[in-house]
CSV table of C-alpha atoms in Angstrom, one decimal:
chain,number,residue,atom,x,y,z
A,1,UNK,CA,0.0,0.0,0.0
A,2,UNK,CA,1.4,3.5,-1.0
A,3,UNK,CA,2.1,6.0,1.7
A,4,UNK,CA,-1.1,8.0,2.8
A,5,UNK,CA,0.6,10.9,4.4
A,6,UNK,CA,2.2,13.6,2.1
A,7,UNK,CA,4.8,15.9,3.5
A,8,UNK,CA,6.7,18.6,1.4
A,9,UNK,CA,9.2,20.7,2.1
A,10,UNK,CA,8.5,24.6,1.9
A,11,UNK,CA,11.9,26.1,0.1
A,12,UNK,CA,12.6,24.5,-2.9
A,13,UNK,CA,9.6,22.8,-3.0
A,14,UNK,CA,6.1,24.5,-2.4
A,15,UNK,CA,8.3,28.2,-2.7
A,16,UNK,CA,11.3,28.6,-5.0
A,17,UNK,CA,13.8,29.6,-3.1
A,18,UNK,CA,16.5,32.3,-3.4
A,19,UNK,CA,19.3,33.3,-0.7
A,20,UNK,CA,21.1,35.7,-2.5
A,21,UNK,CA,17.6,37.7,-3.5
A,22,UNK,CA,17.1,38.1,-0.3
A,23,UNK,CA,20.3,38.8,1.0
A,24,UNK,CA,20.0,41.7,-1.5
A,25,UNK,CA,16.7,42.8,-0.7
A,26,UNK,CA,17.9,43.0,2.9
A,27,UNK,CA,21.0,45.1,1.7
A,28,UNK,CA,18.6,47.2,-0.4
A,29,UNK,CA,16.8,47.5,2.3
A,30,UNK,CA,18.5,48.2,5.5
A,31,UNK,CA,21.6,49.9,4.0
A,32,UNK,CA,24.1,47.4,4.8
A,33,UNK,CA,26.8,45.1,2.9
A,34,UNK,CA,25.1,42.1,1.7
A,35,UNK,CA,28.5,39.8,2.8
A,36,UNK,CA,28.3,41.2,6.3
A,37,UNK,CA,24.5,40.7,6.9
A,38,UNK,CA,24.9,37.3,5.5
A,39,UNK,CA,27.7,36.6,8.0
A,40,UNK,CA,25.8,38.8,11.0
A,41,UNK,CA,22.2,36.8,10.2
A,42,UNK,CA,23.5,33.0,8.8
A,43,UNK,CA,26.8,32.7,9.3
A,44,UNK,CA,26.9,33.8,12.9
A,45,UNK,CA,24.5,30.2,13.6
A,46,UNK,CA,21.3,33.5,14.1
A,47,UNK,CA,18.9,32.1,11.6
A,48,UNK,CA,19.3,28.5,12.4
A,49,UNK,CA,18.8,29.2,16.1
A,50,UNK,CA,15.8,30.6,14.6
A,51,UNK,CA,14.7,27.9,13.0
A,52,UNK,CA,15.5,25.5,16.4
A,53,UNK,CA,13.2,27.4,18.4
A,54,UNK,CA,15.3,29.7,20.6
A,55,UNK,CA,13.3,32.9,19.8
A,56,UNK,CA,9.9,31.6,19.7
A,57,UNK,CA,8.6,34.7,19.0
A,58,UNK,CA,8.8,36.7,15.9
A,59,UNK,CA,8.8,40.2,17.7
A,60,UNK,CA,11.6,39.2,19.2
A,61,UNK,CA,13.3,37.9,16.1
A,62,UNK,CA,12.5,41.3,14.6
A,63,UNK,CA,14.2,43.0,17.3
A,64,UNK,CA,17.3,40.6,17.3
A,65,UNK,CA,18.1,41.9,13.4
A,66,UNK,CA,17.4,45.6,14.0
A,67,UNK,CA,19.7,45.6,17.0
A,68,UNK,CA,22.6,43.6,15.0
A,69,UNK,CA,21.9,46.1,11.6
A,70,UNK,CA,20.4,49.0,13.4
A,71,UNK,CA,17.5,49.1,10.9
A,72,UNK,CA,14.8,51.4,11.5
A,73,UNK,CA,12.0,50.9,9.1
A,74,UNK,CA,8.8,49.1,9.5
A,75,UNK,CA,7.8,45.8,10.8
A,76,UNK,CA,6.0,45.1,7.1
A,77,UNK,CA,9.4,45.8,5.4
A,78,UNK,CA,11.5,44.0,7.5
A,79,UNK,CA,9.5,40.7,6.9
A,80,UNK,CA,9.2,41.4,3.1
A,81,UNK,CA,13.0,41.9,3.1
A,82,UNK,CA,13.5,38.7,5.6
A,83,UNK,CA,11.2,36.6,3.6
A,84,UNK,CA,12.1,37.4,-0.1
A,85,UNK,CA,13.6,34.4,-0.5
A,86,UNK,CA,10.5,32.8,-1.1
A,87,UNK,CA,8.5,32.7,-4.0
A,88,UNK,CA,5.3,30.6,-4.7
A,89,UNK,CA,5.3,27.9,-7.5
A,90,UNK,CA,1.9,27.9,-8.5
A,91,UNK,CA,2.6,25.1,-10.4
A,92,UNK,CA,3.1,23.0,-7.4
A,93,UNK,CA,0.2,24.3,-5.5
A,94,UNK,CA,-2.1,23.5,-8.7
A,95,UNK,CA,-0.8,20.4,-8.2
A,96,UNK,CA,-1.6,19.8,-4.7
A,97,UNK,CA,-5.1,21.1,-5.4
A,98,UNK,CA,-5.7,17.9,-7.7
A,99,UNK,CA,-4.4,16.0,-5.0
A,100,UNK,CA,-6.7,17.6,-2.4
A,101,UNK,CA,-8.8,15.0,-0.8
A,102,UNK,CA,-6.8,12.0,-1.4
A,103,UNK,CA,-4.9,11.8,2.2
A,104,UNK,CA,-3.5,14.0,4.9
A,105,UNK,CA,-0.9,16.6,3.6
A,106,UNK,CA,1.6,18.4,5.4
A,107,UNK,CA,4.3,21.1,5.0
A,108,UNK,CA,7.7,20.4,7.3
A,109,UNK,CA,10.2,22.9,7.1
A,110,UNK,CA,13.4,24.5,8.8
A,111,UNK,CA,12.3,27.9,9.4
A,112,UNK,CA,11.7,30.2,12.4
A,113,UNK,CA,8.6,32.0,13.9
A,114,UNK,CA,9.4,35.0,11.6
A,115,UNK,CA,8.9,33.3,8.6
A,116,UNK,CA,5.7,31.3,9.9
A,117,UNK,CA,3.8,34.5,10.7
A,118,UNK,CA,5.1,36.1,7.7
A,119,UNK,CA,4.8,33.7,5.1
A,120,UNK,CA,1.2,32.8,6.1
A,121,UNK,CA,0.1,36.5,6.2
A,122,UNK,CA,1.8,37.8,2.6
A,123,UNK,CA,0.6,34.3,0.8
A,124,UNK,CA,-1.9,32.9,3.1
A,125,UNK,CA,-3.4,30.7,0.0
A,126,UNK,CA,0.1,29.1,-0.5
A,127,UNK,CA,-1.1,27.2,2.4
A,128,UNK,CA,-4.5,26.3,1.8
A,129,UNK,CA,-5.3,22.8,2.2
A,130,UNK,CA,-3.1,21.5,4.5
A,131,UNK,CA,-3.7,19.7,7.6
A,132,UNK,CA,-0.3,20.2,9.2
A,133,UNK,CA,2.2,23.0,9.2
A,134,UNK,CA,5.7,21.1,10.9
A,135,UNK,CA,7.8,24.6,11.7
A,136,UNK,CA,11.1,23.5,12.6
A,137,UNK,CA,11.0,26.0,15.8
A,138,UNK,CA,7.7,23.8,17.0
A,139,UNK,CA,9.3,20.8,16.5
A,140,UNK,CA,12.7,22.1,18.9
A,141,UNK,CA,14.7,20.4,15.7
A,142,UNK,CA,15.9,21.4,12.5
A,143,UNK,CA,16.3,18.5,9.2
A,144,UNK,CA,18.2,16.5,8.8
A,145,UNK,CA,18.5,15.0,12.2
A,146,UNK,CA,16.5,12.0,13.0
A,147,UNK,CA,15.2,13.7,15.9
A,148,UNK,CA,13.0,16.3,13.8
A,149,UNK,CA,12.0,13.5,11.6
A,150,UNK,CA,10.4,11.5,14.6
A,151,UNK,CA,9.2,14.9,16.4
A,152,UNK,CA,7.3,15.6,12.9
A,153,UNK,CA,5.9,11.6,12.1
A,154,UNK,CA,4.4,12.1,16.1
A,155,UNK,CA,2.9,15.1,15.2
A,156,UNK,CA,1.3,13.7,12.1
A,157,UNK,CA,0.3,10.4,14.2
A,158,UNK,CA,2.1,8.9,11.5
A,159,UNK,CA,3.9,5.7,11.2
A,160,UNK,CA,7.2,6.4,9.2
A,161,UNK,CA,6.4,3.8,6.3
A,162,UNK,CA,2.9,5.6,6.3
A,163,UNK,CA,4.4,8.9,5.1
A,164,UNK,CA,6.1,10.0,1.7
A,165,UNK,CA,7.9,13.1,2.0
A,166,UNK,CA,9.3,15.5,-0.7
A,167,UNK,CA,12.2,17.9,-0.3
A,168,UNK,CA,15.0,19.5,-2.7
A,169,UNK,CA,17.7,18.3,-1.0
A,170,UNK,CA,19.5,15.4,-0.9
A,171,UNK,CA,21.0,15.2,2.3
A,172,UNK,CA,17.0,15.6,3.7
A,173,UNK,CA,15.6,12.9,1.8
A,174,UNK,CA,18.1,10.5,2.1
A,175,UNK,CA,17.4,11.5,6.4
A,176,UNK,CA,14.2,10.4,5.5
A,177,UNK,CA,14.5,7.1,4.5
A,178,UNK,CA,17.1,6.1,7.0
A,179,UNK,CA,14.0,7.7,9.4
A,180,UNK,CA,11.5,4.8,7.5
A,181,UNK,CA,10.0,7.1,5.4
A,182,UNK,CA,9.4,7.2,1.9
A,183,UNK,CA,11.3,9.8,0.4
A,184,UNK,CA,11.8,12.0,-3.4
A,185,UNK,CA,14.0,14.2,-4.2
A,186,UNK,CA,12.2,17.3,-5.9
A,187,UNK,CA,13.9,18.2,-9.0
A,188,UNK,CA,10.7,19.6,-11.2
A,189,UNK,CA,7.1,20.3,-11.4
A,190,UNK,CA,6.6,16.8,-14.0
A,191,UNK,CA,9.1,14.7,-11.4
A,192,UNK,CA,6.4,16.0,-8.6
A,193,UNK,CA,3.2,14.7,-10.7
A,194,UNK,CA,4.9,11.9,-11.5
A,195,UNK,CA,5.1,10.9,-8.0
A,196,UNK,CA,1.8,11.6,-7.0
A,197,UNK,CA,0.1,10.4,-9.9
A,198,UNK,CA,-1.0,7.3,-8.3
A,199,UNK,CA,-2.4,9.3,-5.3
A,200,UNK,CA,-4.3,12.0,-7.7
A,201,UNK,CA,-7.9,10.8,-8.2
């Protein structure tokens, strides 16, 4: 029996996904060298803690990055700057819409508070459909550790043979099957369909 429970990744896979955009935008933005806010905000191990849960708020997350770049501006441009890096395929969420009905679906990603409340408010029908949003600062662990992949099947009240999860990289889907799951590599929208063309009624 094919796996019931769906579970996708969020950048690279429901959002493209752009690092240096954003790194730019932010630049743009708060008047700073792109190479030290990269190093200030990712390099300095900021965003992952982030993404592990050690801010659990985004306020506070906000007020992290305007005391380390002494930004000024809004609240609204901060998190359009912060989350630029994401843009929605519609192609995969027309996708998921044929597939809508057909068994639990979840998104399970490494990303912070910030990026939940933000993401959610600028493209809240990006998320549409979905019966579970895994935030890797919920879950207290970031992929590809085994830990996050157990924290997210108990969430779903999932066995791991039960669930077939989709990310962009490698190194997370191949964590994924040495958690039990069934795992694919995303790699384009026909590669996606392909896969869920059994599940698609």
């Amino acid at each position: 029996m094919s796996p019931q429970h769906l579970v996708l990744d969020l950048g690279g896979v429901l959002f493209h996904f752009d690092h240096a955009h954003r790194l730019q935008r932010l630049a743009d933005a708060f008047a700073f060298p792109a190479d030290r806010l990269d190093a200030l905000l990712w390099g300095s191990g900021f965003s992952a803690d982030c993404d592990s849960g050690k801010y659990p708020h985004a306020a506070e997350i906000r007020d992290r990055i305007r005391a380390a770049t002494g930004f000024t501006g809004s609240d609204d441009d901060l998190d359009a700057a912060w989350c630029s890096a994401f843009r929605p395929d519609h192609a995969v969420r027309e996708t998921l819409e044929r597939h809508r009905g057909s068994g639990p679906l979840a998104l399970f990603t490494n990303n912070g508070p910030l990026e939940q409340e933000a993401l959610l408010r600028l493209y809240p029908t990006m998320f549409d459909g979905f019966d579970h949003l895994l935030f890797s600062h919920r879950l207290g662990h970031r992929k590809p550790t085994l830990a996050a992949f157990d924290a997210a099947a108990k969430q779903l009240g999932a066995y791991p043979d039960d669930i077939l999860f989709i990310d962009d990289s490698a190194t997370n889907t191949d964590a994924a099957r040495a958690a039990g799951w069934t795992a694919l590599q995303f790699q384009s929208k026909e590669t996606f369909e392909r896969a869920l063309r059994p599940r698609i009624p």
